[in-house]
GROMACS .gro file of C-alpha atoms in nm:
model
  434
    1UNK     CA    1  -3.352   0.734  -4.864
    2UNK     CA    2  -3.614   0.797  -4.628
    3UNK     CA    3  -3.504   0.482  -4.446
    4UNK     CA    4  -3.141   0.580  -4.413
    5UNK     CA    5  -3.205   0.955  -4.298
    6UNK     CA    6  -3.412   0.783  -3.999
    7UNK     CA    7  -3.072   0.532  -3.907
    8UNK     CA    8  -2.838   0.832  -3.948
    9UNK     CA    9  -3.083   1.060  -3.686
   10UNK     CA   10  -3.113   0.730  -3.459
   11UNK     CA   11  -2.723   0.659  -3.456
   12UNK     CA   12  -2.652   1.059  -3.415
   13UNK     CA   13  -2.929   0.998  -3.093
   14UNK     CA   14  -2.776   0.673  -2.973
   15UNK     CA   15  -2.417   0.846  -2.980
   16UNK     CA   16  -2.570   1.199  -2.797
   17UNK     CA   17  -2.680   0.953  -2.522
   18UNK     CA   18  -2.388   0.748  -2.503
   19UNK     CA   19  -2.178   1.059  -2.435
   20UNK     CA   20  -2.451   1.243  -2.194
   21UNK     CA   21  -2.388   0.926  -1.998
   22UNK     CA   22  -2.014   0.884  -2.021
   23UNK     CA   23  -2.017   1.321  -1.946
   24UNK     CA   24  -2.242   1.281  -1.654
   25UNK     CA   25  -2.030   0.967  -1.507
   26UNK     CA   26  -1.715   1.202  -1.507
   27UNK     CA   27  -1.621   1.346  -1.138
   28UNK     CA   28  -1.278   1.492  -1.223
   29UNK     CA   29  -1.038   1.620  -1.515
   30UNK     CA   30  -0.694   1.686  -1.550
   31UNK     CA   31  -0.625   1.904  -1.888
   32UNK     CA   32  -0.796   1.725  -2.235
   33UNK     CA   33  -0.626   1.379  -2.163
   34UNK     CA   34  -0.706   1.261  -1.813
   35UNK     CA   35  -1.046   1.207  -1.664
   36UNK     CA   36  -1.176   1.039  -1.362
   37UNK     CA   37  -1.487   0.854  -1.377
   38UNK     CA   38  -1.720   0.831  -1.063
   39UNK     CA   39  -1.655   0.407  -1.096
   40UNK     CA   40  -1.277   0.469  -1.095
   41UNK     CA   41  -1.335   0.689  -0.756
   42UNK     CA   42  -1.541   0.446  -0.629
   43UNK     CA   43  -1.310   0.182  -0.692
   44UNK     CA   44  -1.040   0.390  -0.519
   45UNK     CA   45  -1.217   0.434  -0.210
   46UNK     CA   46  -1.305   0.041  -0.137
   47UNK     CA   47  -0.914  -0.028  -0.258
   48UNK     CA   48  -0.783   0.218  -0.049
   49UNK     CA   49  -1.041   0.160   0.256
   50UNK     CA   50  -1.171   0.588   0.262
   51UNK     CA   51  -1.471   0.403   0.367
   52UNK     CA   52  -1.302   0.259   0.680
   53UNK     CA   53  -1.105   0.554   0.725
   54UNK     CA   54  -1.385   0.812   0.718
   55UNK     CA   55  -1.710   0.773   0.915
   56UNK     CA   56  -1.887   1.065   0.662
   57UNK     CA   57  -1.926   0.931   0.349
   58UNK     CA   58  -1.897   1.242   0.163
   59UNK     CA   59  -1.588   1.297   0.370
   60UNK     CA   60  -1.445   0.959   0.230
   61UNK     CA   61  -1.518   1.024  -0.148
   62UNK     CA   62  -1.396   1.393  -0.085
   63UNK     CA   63  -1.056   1.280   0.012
   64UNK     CA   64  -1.010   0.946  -0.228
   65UNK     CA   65  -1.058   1.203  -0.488
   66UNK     CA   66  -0.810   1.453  -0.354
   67UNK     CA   67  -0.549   1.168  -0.324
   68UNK     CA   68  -0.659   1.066  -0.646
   69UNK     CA   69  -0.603   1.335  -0.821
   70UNK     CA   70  -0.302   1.446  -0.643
   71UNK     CA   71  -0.117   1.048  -0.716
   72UNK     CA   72  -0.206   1.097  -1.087
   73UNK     CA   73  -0.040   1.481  -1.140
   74UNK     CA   74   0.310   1.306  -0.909
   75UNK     CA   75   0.305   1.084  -1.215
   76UNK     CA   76   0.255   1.351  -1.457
   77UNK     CA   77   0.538   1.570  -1.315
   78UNK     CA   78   0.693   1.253  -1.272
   79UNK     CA   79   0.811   1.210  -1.623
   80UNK     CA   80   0.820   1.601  -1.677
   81UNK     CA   81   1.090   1.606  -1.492
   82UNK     CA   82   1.237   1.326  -1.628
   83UNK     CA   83   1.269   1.112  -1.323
   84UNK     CA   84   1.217   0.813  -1.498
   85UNK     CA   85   1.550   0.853  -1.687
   86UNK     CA   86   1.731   0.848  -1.326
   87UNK     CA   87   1.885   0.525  -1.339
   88UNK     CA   88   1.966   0.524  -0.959
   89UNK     CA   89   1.639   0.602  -0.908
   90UNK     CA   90   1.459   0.328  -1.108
   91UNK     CA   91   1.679   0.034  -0.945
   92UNK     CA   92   1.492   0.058  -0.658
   93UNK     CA   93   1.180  -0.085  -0.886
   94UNK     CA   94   1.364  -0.276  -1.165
   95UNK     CA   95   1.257  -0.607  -1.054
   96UNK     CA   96   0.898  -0.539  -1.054
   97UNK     CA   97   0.948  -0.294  -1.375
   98UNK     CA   98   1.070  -0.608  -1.557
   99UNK     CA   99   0.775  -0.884  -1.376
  100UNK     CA  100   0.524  -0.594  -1.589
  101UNK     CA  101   0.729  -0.638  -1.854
  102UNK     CA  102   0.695  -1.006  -1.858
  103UNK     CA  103   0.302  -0.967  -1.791
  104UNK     CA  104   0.286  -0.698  -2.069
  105UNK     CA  105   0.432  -0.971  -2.318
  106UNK     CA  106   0.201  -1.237  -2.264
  107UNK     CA  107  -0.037  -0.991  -2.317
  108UNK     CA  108   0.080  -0.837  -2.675
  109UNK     CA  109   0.219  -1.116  -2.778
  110UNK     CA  110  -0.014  -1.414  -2.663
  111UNK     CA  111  -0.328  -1.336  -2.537
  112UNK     CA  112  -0.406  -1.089  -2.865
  113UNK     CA  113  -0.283  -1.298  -3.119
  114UNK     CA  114  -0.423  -1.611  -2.997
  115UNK     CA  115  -0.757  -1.559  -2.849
  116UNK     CA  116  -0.661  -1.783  -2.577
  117UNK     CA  117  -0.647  -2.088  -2.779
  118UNK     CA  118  -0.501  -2.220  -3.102
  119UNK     CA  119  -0.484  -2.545  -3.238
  120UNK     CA  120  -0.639  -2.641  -2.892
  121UNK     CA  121  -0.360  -2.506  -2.682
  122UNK     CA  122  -0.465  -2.187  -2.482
  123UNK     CA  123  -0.291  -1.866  -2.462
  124UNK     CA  124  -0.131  -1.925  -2.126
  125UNK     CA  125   0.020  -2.308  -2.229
  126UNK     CA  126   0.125  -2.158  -2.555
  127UNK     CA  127   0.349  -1.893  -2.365
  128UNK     CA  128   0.455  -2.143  -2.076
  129UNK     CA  129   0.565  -2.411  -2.386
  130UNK     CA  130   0.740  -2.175  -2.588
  131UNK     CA  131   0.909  -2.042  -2.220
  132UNK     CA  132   1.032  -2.325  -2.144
  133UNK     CA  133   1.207  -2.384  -2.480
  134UNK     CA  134   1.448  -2.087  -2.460
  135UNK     CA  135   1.678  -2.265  -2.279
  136UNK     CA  136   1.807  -2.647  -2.371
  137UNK     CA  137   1.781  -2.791  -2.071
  138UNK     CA  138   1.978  -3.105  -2.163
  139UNK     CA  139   2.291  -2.900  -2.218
  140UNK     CA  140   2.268  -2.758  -1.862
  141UNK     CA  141   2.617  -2.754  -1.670
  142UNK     CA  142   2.551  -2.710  -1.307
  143UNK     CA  143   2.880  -2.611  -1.038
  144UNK     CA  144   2.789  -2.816  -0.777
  145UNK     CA  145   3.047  -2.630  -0.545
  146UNK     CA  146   2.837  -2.310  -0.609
  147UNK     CA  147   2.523  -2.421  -0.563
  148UNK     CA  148   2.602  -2.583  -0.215
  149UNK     CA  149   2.769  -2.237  -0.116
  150UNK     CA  150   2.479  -2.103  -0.188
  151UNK     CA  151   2.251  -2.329   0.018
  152UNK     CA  152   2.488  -2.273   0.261
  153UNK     CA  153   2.475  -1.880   0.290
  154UNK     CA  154   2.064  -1.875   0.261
  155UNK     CA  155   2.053  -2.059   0.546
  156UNK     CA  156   2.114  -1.770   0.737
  157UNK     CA  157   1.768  -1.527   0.745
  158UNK     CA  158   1.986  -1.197   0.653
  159UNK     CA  159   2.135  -1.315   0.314
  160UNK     CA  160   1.797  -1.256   0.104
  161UNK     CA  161   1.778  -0.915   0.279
  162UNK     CA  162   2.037  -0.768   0.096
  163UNK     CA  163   2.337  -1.008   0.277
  164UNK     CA  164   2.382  -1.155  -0.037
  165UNK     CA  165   2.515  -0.871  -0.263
  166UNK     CA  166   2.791  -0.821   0.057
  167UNK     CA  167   2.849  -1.221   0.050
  168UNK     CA  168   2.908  -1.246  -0.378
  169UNK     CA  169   3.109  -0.929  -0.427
  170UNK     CA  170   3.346  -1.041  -0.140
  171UNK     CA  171   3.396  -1.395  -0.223
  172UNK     CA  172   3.560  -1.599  -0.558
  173UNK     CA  173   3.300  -1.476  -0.857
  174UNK     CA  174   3.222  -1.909  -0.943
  175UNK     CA  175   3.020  -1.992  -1.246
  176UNK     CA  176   2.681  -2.140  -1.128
  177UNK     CA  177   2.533  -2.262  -1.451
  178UNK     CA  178   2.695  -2.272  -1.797
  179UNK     CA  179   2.433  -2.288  -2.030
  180UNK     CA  180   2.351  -2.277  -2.444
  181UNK     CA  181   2.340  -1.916  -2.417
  182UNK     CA  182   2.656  -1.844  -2.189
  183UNK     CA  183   2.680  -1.841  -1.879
  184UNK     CA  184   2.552  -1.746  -1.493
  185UNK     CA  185   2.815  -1.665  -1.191
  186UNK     CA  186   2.782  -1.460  -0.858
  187UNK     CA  187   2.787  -1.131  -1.018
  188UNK     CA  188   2.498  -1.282  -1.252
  189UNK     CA  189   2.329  -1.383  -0.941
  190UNK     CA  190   2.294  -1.006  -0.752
  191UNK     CA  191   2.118  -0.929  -1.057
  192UNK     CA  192   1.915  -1.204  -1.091
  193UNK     CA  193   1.828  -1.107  -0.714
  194UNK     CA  194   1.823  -0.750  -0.696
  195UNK     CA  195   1.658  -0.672  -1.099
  196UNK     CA  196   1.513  -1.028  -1.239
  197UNK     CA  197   1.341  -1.234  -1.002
  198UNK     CA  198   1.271  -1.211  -0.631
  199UNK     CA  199   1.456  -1.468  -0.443
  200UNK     CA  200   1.154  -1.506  -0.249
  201UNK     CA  201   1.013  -1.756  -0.541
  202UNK     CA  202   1.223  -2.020  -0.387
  203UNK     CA  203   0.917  -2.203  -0.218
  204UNK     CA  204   1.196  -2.409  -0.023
  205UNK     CA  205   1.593  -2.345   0.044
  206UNK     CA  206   1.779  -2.643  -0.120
  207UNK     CA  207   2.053  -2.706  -0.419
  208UNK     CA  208   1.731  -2.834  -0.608
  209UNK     CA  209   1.534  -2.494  -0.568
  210UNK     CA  210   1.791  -2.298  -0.639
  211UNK     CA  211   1.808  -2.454  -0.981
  212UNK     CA  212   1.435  -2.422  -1.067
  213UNK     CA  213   1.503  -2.022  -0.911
  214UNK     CA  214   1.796  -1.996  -1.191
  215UNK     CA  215   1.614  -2.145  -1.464
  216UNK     CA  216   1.317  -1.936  -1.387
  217UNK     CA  217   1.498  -1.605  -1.381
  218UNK     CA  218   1.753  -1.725  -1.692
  219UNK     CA  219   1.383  -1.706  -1.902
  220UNK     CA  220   1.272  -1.450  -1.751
  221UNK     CA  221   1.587  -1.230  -1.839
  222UNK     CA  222   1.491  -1.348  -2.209
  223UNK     CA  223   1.175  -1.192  -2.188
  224UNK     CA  224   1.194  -0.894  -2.027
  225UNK     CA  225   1.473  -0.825  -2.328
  226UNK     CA  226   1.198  -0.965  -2.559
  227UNK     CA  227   0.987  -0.713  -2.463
  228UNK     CA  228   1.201  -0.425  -2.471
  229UNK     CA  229   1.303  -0.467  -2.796
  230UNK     CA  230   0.920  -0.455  -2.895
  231UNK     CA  231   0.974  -0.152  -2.695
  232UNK     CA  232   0.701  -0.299  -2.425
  233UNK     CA  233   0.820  -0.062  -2.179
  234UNK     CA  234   0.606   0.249  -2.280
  235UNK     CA  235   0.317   0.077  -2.240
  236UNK     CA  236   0.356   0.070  -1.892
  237UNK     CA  237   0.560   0.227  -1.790
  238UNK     CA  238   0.426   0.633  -1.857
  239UNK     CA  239   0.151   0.897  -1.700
  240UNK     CA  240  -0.131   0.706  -1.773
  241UNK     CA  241  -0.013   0.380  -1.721
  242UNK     CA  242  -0.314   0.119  -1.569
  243UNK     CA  243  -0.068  -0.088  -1.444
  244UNK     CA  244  -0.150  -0.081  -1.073
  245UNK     CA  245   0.182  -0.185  -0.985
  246UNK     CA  246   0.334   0.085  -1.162
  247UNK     CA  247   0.106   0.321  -1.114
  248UNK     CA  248   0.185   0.279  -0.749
  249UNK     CA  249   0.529   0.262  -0.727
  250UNK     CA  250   0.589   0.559  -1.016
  251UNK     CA  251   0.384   0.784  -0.708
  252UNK     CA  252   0.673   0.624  -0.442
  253UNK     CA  253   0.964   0.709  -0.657
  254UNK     CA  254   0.822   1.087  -0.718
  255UNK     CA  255   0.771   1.074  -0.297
  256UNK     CA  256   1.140   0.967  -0.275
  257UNK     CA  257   1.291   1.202  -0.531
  258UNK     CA  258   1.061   1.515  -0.452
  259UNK     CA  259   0.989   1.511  -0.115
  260UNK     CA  260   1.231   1.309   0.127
  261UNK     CA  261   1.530   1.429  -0.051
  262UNK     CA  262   1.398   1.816   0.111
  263UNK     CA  263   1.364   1.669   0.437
  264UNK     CA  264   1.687   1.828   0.624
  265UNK     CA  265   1.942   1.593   0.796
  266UNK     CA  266   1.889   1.737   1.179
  267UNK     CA  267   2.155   1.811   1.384
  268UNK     CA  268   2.102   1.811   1.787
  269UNK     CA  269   2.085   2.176   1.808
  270UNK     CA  270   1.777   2.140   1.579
  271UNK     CA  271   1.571   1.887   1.792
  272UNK     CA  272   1.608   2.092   2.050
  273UNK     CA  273   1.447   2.354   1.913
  274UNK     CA  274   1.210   2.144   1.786
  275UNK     CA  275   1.086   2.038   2.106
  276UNK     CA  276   1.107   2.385   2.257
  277UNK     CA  277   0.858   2.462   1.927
  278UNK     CA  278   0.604   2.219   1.983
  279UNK     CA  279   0.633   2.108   2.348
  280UNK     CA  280   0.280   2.271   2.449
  281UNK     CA  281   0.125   2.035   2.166
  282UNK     CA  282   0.300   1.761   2.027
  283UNK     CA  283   0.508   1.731   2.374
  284UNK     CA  284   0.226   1.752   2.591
  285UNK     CA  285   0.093   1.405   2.698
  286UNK     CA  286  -0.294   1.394   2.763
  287UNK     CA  287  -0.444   1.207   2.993
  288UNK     CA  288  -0.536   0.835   2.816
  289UNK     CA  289  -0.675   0.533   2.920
  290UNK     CA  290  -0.715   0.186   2.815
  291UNK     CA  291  -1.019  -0.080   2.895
  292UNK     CA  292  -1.119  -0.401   2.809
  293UNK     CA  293  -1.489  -0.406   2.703
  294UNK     CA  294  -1.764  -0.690   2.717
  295UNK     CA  295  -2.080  -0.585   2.518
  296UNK     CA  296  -2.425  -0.750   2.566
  297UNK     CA  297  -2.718  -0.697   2.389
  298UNK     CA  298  -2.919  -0.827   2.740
  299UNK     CA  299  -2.854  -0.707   3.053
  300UNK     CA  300  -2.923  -1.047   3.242
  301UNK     CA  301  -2.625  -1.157   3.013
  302UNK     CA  302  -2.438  -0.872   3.154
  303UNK     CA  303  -2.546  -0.907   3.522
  304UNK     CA  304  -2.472  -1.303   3.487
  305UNK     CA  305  -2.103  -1.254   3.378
  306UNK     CA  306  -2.049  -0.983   3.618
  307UNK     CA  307  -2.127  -1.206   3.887
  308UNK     CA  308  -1.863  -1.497   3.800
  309UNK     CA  309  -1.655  -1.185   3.822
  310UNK     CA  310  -1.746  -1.094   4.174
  311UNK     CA  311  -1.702  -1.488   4.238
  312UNK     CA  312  -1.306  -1.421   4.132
  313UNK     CA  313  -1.324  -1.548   3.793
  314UNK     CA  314  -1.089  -1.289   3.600
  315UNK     CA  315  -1.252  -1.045   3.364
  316UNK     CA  316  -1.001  -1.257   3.045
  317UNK     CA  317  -1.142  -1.599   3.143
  318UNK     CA  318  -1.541  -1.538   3.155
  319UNK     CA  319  -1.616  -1.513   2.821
  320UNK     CA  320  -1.315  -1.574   2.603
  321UNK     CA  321  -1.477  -1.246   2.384
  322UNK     CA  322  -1.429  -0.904   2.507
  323UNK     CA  323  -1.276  -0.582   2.298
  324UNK     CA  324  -0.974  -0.319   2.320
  325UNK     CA  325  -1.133   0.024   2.343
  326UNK     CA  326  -0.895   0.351   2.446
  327UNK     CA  327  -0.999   0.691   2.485
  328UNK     CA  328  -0.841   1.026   2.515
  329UNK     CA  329  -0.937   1.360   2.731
  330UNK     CA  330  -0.842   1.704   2.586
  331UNK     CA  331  -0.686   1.986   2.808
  332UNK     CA  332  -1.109   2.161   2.807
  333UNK     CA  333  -1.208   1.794   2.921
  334UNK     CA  334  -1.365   1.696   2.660
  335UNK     CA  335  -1.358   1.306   2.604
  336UNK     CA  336  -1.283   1.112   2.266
  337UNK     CA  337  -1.175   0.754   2.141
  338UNK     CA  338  -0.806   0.733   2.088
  339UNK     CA  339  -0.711   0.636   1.714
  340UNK     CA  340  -1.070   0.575   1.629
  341UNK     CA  341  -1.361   0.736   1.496
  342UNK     CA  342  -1.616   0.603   1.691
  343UNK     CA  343  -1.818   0.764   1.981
  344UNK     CA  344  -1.684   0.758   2.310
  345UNK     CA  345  -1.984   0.573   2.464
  346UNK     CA  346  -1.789   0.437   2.713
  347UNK     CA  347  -1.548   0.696   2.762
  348UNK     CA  348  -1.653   0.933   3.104
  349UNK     CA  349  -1.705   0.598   3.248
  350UNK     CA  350  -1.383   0.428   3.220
  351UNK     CA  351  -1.192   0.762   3.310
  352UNK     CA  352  -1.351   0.671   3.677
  353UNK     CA  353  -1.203   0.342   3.707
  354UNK     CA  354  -0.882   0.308   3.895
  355UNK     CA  355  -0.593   0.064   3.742
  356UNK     CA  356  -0.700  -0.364   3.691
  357UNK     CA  357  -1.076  -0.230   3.867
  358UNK     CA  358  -1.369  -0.387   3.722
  359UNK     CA  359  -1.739  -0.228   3.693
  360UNK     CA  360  -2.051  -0.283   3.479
  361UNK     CA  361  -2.292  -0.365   3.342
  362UNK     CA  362  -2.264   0.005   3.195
  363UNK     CA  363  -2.580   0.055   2.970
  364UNK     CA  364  -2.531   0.310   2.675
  365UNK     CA  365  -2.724   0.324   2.342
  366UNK     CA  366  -2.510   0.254   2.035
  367UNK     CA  367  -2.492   0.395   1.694
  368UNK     CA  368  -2.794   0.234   1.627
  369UNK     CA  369  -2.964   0.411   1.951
  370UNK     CA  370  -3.007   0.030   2.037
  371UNK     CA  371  -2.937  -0.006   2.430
  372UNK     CA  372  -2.620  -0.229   2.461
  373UNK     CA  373  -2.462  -0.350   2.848
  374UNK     CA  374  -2.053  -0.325   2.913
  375UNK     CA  375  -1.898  -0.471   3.158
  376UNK     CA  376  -1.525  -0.274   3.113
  377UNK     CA  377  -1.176  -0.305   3.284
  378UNK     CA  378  -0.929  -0.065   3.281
  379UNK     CA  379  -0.581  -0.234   3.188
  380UNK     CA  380  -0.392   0.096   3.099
  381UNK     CA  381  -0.352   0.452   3.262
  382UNK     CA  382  -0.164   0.730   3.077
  383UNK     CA  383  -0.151   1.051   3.332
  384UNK     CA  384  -0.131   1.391   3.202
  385UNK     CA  385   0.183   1.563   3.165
  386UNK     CA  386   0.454   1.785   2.999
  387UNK     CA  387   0.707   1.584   2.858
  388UNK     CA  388   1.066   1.634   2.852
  389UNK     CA  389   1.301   1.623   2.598
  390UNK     CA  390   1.494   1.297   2.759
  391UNK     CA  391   1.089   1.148   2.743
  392UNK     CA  392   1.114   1.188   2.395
  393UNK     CA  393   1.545   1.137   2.284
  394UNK     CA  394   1.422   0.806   2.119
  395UNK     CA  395   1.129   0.953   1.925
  396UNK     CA  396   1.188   1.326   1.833
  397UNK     CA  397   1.377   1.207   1.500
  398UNK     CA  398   1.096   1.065   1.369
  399UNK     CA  399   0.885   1.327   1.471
  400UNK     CA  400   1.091   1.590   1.274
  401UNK     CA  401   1.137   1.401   1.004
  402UNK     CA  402   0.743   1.308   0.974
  403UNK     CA  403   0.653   1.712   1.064
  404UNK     CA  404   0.854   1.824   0.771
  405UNK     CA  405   0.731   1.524   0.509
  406UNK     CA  406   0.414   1.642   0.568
  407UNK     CA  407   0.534   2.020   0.511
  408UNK     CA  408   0.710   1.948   0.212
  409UNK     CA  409   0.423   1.690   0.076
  410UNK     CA  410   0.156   1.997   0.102
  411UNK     CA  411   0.363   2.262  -0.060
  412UNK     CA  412   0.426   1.996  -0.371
  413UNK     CA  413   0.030   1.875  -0.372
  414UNK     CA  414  -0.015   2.285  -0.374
  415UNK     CA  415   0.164   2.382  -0.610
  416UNK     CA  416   0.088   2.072  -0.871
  417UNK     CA  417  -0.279   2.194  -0.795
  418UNK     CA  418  -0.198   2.510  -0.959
  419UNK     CA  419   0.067   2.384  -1.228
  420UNK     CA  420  -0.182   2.232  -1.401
  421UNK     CA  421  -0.587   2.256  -1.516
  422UNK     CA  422  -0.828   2.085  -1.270
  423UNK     CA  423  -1.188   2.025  -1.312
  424UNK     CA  424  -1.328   1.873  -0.986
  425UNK     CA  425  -1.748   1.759  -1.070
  426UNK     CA  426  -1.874   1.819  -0.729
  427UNK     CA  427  -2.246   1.816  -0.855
  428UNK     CA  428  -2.193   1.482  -1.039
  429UNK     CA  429  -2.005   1.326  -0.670
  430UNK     CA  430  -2.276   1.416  -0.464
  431UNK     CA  431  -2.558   1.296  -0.733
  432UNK     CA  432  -2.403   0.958  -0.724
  433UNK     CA  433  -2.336   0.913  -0.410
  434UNK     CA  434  -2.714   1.015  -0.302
   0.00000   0.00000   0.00000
């Protein structure tokens, strides 16, 4: 008795433990059902290069998790809506709704049940055997006519981009392939293109290919129905769905459906005032410039190539190893790389150079505060101006439609932020990341 009190108190410990650990590994909640571990942040941030994106590390993990957290209540709200019942708005991701499916199959149906192997076949040759068995290949009746048509049409670049559906609705609807299970003609094929499987399988364009495309899609039309009459579908495709594909694309469609349908259609009277709204800022062109940049760690390096310049070797030719930098000045002077977070070590220096002129070496100290040598040329000078509205005809489109994305893509992340019950760990973040 004794014995057994002591294994009950030491599994009751063992369990406390277990759960401070899985508690203190937690960095964000959504409601009961959703929580965010600090590995699946982590994870996020390498995936989705935060670590590239933000110099501050803290920074970085501070905005994975935002986006994090913001992607997984789109999905939520997704099917709350009931978006995912929009059939015109879950063509767009059919075909890679029904490769899941397939995947999702194998899975359920083969990897669980056989433990990857069985009578010494693995999981993956039992699936591929019994695969290749739903259709008879020896009664196969092939159209000849159809398939060279075919070949014919994919020749040109445009008819897997969406020429084809144009092509097969216009022209005679042939039978491609009669088979044990019916049959597969033009209108077959759109599907088979658009829903089934992507054309781009075809590892080469010939009458040959195109059967091994057919065949492929012809089983894996039997499958995907396979699976949704094991109802397969739920299991990826909901909320919580791990399915990175679907995860992914469920956050695209809400995107689509949410926020680019609210995007107005402008007319010209609107650009206009567009421009006249944010001409002193997005209009006004500051002054920018562009060098090529040679870094030494030795200045006699430096000094040496410099030279061969002076000797009229051209700056491209000396070395065969030189860099793009670009740097910006703001309207109070101040000087900053362009599209970049790193410091402008060579910025004040290149804004003296005139057009093609060559200086150096130019000693700075790097990140490291290690003393580094440039030898720079300036290939690119961007005055400073206002722009006019004929600068920007070509552009301003964009620009509108971009300004009011992001307009409309705050006011949604705000008010899903206060639809539902957030718990944001900052404590546990910071511990971990220390």
């Amino acid at each position: 008795m004794k014995l057994l009190l002591i294994l009950m108190v030491s599994v009751f410990l063992i369990g406390c433990a277990e759960h401070s650990k899985e508690t203190q590994n937690i960095v964000a909640e959504i409601g009961d059902d959703v929580k965010f571990t600090f590995d699946d942040l982590q994870k996020y941030v390498i995936d989705w290069q935060y670590h590239i994106r933000y110099k501050d590390r803290r920074e970085a993990y501070r905005e994975a998790l935002d986006a994090m957290v913001t992607n997984q209540l789109k999905r939520n709200d997704f099917f709350e809506r009931g978006l995912d019942q929009e059939d015109h708005l879950i063509q767009s991701i059919r075909r890679i709704i029904n490769e899941e499916m397939v995947a999702e199959y194998y899975k359920t149906q083969y990897v669980r049940k056989y433990n990857n192997e069985d009578e010494g076949m693995s999981s993956i040759e039992r699936f591929e055997k019994d695969k290749k068995e739903l259709i008879d290949e020896d009664k196969l009746i092939w159209n000849n006519k159809a398939l060279n048509e075919l070949f014919k049409w994919s020749e040109n670049p445009v008819f897997f981009r969406g020429e084809y559906r144009d092509i097969l609705q216009k022209t005679d609807n042939l039978v491609i392939l009669k088979y044990d299970r019916g049959v597969v003609d033009y209108q077959e094929c759109i599907r088979f293109f658009d829903d089934v499987l992507s054309p781009e399988k075809l590892s080469k364009i010939n009458e040959e290919e195109f059967k091994k495309y057919f065949l492929e899609a012809l089983r894996t039309d039997i499958i995907v129905k396979k699976a949704e009459e094991l109802d397969l579908l739920k299991n990826i495709f909901n909320p919580k769905t791990n399915n990175v594909a679907i995860r992914n694309q469920i956050v695209y469609l809400y995107n689509v459906a949410v926020i680019d349908s609210q995007i107005p259609v402008p007319t010209d009277e609107m650009l206009h005032l567009f421009y006249q709204q944010y001409k002193d800022s997005l209009y006004y062109q500051l002054n920018r410039i562009h060098i090529y940049a040679m870094i030494f760690p030795e200045e006699e390096k430096a000094n040496e190539i410099m030279q061969e310049i002076r000797n009229g070797i051209p700056f491209e030719e000396t070395t065969g190893r030189w860099f793009v930098r670009s740097f910006i000045r703001d309207r109070d002077g101040r000087i900053r790389s362009y599209l970049s977070p790193e410091e402008p070590f060579l910025g004040e220096r290149s804004f003296q150079l005139r057009l093609n002129e060559t200086t150096g070496p130019v000693k700075y100290y790097d990140a490291k505060k290690e003393a580094q040598y440039a030898i720079i040329k300036c290939v690119n000078i961007i005055p400073e101006k206002q722009l006019l509205f004929d600068d920007v005809k070509d552009t301003i489109l964009e620009d509108f439609k971009g300004y009011h994305r992001e307009k409309k893509r705050q006011e949604v992340k705000d008010r899903l932020w206060k639809q539902y019950d957030i718990k944001i760990y900052e404590d546990i973040i910071s511990k971990r990341i220390n």
